[in-house]
Structure formats: C-alpha cells, structure tokens
PDB file of C-alpha atoms in Angstrom:
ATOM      1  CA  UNK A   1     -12.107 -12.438 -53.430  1.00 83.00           C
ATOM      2  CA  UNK A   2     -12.956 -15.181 -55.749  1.00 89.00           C
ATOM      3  CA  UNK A   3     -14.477 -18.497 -55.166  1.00 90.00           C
ATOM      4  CA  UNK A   4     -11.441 -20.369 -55.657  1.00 92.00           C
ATOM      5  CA  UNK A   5      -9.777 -18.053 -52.900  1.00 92.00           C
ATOM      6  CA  UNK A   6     -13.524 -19.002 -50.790  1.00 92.00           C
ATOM      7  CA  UNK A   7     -12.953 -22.982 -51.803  1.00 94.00           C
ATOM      8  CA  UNK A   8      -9.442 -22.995 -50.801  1.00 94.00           C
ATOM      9  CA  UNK A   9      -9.999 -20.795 -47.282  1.00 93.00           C
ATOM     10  CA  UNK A  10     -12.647 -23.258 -46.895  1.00 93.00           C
ATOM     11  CA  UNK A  11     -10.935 -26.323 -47.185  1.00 94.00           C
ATOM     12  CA  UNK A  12      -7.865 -24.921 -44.750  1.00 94.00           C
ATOM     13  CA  UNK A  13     -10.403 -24.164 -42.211  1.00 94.00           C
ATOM     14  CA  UNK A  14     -11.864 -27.658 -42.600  1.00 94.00           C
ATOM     15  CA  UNK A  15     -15.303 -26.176 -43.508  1.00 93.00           C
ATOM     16  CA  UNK A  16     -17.886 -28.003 -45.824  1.00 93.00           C
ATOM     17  CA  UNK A  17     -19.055 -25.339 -48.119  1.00 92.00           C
ATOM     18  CA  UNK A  18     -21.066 -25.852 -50.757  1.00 92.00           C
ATOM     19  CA  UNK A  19     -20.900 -24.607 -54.408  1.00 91.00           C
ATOM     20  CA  UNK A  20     -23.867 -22.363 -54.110  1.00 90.00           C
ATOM     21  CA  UNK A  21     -22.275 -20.514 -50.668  1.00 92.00           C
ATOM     22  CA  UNK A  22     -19.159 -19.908 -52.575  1.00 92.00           C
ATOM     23  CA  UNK A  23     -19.950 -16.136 -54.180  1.00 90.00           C
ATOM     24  CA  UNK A  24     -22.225 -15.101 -51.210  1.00 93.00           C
ATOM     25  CA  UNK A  25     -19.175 -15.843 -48.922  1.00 93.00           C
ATOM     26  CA  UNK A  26     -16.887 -14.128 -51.614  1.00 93.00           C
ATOM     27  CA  UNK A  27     -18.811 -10.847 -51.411  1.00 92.00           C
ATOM     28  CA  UNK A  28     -18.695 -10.946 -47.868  1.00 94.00           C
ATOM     29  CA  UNK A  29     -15.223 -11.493 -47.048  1.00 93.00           C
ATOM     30  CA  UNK A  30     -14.602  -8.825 -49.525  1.00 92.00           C
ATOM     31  CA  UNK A  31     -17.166  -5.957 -47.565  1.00 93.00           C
ATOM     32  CA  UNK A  32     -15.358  -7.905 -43.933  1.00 93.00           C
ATOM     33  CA  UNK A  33     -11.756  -7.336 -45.879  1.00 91.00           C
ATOM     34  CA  UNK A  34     -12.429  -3.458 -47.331  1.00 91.00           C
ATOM     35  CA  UNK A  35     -13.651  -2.843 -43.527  1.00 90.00           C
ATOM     36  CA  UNK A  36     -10.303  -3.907 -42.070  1.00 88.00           C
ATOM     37  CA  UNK A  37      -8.255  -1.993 -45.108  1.00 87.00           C
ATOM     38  CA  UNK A  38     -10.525   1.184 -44.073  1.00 86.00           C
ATOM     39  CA  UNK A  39      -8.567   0.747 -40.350  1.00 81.00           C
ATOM     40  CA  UNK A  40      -5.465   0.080 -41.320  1.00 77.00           C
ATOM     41  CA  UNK A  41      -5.771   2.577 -43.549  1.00 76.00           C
ATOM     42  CA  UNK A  42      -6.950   5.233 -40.546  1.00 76.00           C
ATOM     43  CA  UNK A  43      -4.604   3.889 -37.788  1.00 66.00           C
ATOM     44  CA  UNK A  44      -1.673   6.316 -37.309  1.00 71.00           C
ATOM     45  CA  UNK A  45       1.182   5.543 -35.694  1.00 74.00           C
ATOM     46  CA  UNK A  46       0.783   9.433 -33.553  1.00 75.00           C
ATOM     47  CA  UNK A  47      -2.772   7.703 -32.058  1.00 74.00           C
ATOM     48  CA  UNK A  48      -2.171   5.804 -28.917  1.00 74.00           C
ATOM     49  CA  UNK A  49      -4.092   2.534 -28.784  1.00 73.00           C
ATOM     50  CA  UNK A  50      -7.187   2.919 -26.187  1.00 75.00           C
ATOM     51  CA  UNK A  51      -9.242   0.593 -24.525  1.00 75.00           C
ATOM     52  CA  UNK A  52     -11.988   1.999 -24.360  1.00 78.00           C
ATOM     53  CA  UNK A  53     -14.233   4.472 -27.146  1.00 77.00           C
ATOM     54  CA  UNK A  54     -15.212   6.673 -24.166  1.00 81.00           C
ATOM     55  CA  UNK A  55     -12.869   8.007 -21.644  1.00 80.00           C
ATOM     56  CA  UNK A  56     -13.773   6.043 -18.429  1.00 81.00           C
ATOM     57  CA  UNK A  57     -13.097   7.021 -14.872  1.00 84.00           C
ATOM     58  CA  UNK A  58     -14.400   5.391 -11.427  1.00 85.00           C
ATOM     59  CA  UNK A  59     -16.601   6.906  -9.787  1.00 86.00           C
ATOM     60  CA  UNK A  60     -15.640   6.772  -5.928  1.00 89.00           C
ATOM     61  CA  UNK A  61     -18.000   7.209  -2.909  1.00 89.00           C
ATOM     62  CA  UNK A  62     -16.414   8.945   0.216  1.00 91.00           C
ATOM     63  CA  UNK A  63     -15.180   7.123   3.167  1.00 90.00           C
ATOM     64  CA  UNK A  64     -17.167   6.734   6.236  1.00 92.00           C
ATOM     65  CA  UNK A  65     -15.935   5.671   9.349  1.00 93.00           C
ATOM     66  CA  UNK A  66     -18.460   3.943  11.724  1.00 92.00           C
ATOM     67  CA  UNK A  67     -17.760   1.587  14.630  1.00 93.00           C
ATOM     68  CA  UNK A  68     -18.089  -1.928  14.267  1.00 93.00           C
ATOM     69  CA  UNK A  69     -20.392  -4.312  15.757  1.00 94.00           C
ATOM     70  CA  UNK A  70     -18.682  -4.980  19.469  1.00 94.00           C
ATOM     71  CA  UNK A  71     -17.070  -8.636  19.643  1.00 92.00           C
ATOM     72  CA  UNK A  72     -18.903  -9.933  22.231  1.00 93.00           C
ATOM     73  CA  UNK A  73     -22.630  -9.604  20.028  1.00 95.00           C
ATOM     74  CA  UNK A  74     -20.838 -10.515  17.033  1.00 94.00           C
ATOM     75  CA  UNK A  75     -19.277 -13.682  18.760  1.00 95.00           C
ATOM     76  CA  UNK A  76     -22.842 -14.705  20.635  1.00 95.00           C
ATOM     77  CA  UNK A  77     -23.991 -15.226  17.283  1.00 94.00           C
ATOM     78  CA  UNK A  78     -21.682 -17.587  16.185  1.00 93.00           C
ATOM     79  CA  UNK A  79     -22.431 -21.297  16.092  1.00 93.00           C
ATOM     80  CA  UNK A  80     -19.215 -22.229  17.825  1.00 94.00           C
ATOM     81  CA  UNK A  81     -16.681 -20.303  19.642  1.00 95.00           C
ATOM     82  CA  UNK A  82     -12.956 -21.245  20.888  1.00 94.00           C
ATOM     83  CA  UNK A  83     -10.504 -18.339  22.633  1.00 93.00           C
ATOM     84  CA  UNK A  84     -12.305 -15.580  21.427  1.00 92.00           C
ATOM     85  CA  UNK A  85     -12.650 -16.458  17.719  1.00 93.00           C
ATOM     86  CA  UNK A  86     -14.987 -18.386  16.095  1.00 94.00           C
ATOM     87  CA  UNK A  87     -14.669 -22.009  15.606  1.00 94.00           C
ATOM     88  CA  UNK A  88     -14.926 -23.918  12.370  1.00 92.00           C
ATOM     89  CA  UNK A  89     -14.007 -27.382  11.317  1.00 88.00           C
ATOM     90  CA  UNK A  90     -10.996 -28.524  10.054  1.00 85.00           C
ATOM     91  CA  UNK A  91     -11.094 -28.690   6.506  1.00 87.00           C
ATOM     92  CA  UNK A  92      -7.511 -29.518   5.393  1.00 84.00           C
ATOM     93  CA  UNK A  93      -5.403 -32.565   7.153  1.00 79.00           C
ATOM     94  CA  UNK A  94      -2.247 -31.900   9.063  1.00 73.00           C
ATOM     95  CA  UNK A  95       1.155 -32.318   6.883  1.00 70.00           C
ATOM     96  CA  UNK A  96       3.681 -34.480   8.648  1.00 58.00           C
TER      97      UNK A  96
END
C-alpha cells in the first residue's frame, strides 16, 4: 500500500494524518491486508462457517423436584395481601 493509497483512505475516513504516519500506516495495512488474503485464501467453500473455535455444549444439571414453600407462610410474609395473592400498587392507569 502506498502513502498516496494511506492519504487518500485517510481523507475518505475524515482522519487527520500526518505526513510522518503515512508509511508506518502503509506497512501496517499491508501486514492487516496479507492477514485477510491468508483467510480468504484458506476459506473453502466444503468448511461450514462456525461460531465458535471450540465445539461448545451446555452443561445441564438434573432436575429436582422439591415442594414449595406452603402459601399460607409465603403469603404471611408479604407486606400486603388481597384474596389470596399479594397486593401491590397500581402502577399503570386504567384505559377508558
């Protein structure tokens, strides 16, 4: 990549670059751009894409049944109670 090709990348990106930065951002947009040729160049169409570089699996503990807390205790510790549920305020208005 030249410098001109640096200046000109620059000034579509709107980026103030100045004359001395020009050949150390040349060389390394050439080592970023031989990187992405080296992938292209190993991407086959026969490899399906992954997401991940490791295969991944979840890792799942078994269920366990157990009873819940009876209604009554939870309900007694409730600050506010109406027909069996608890109570909270009203935090949206009624639509006509």
């Amino acid at each position: 990549m030249s410098r001109a090709d640096v200046a000109h990348l620059a000034r579509l990106a709107r980026l103030a670059v100045r004359e001395d930065e020009l050949d150390t951002f040349a060389g390394q947009l050439d080592v970023i751009l031989g990187a992405v040729a080296r992938v292209r160049d190993v991407a086959a169409d026969d490899i399906p894409p992954t997401s991940h570089a490791v295969p991944m699996t979840n890792v799942f503990r078994p269920d366990e049944n157990w009873d819940s807390l009876p209604r009554a205790a939870v309900l007694a510790e409730a600050p506010a109670v109406e027909d069996d549920k608890f109570r909270v305020p009203r935090i949206l208005a009624e639509e006509a």
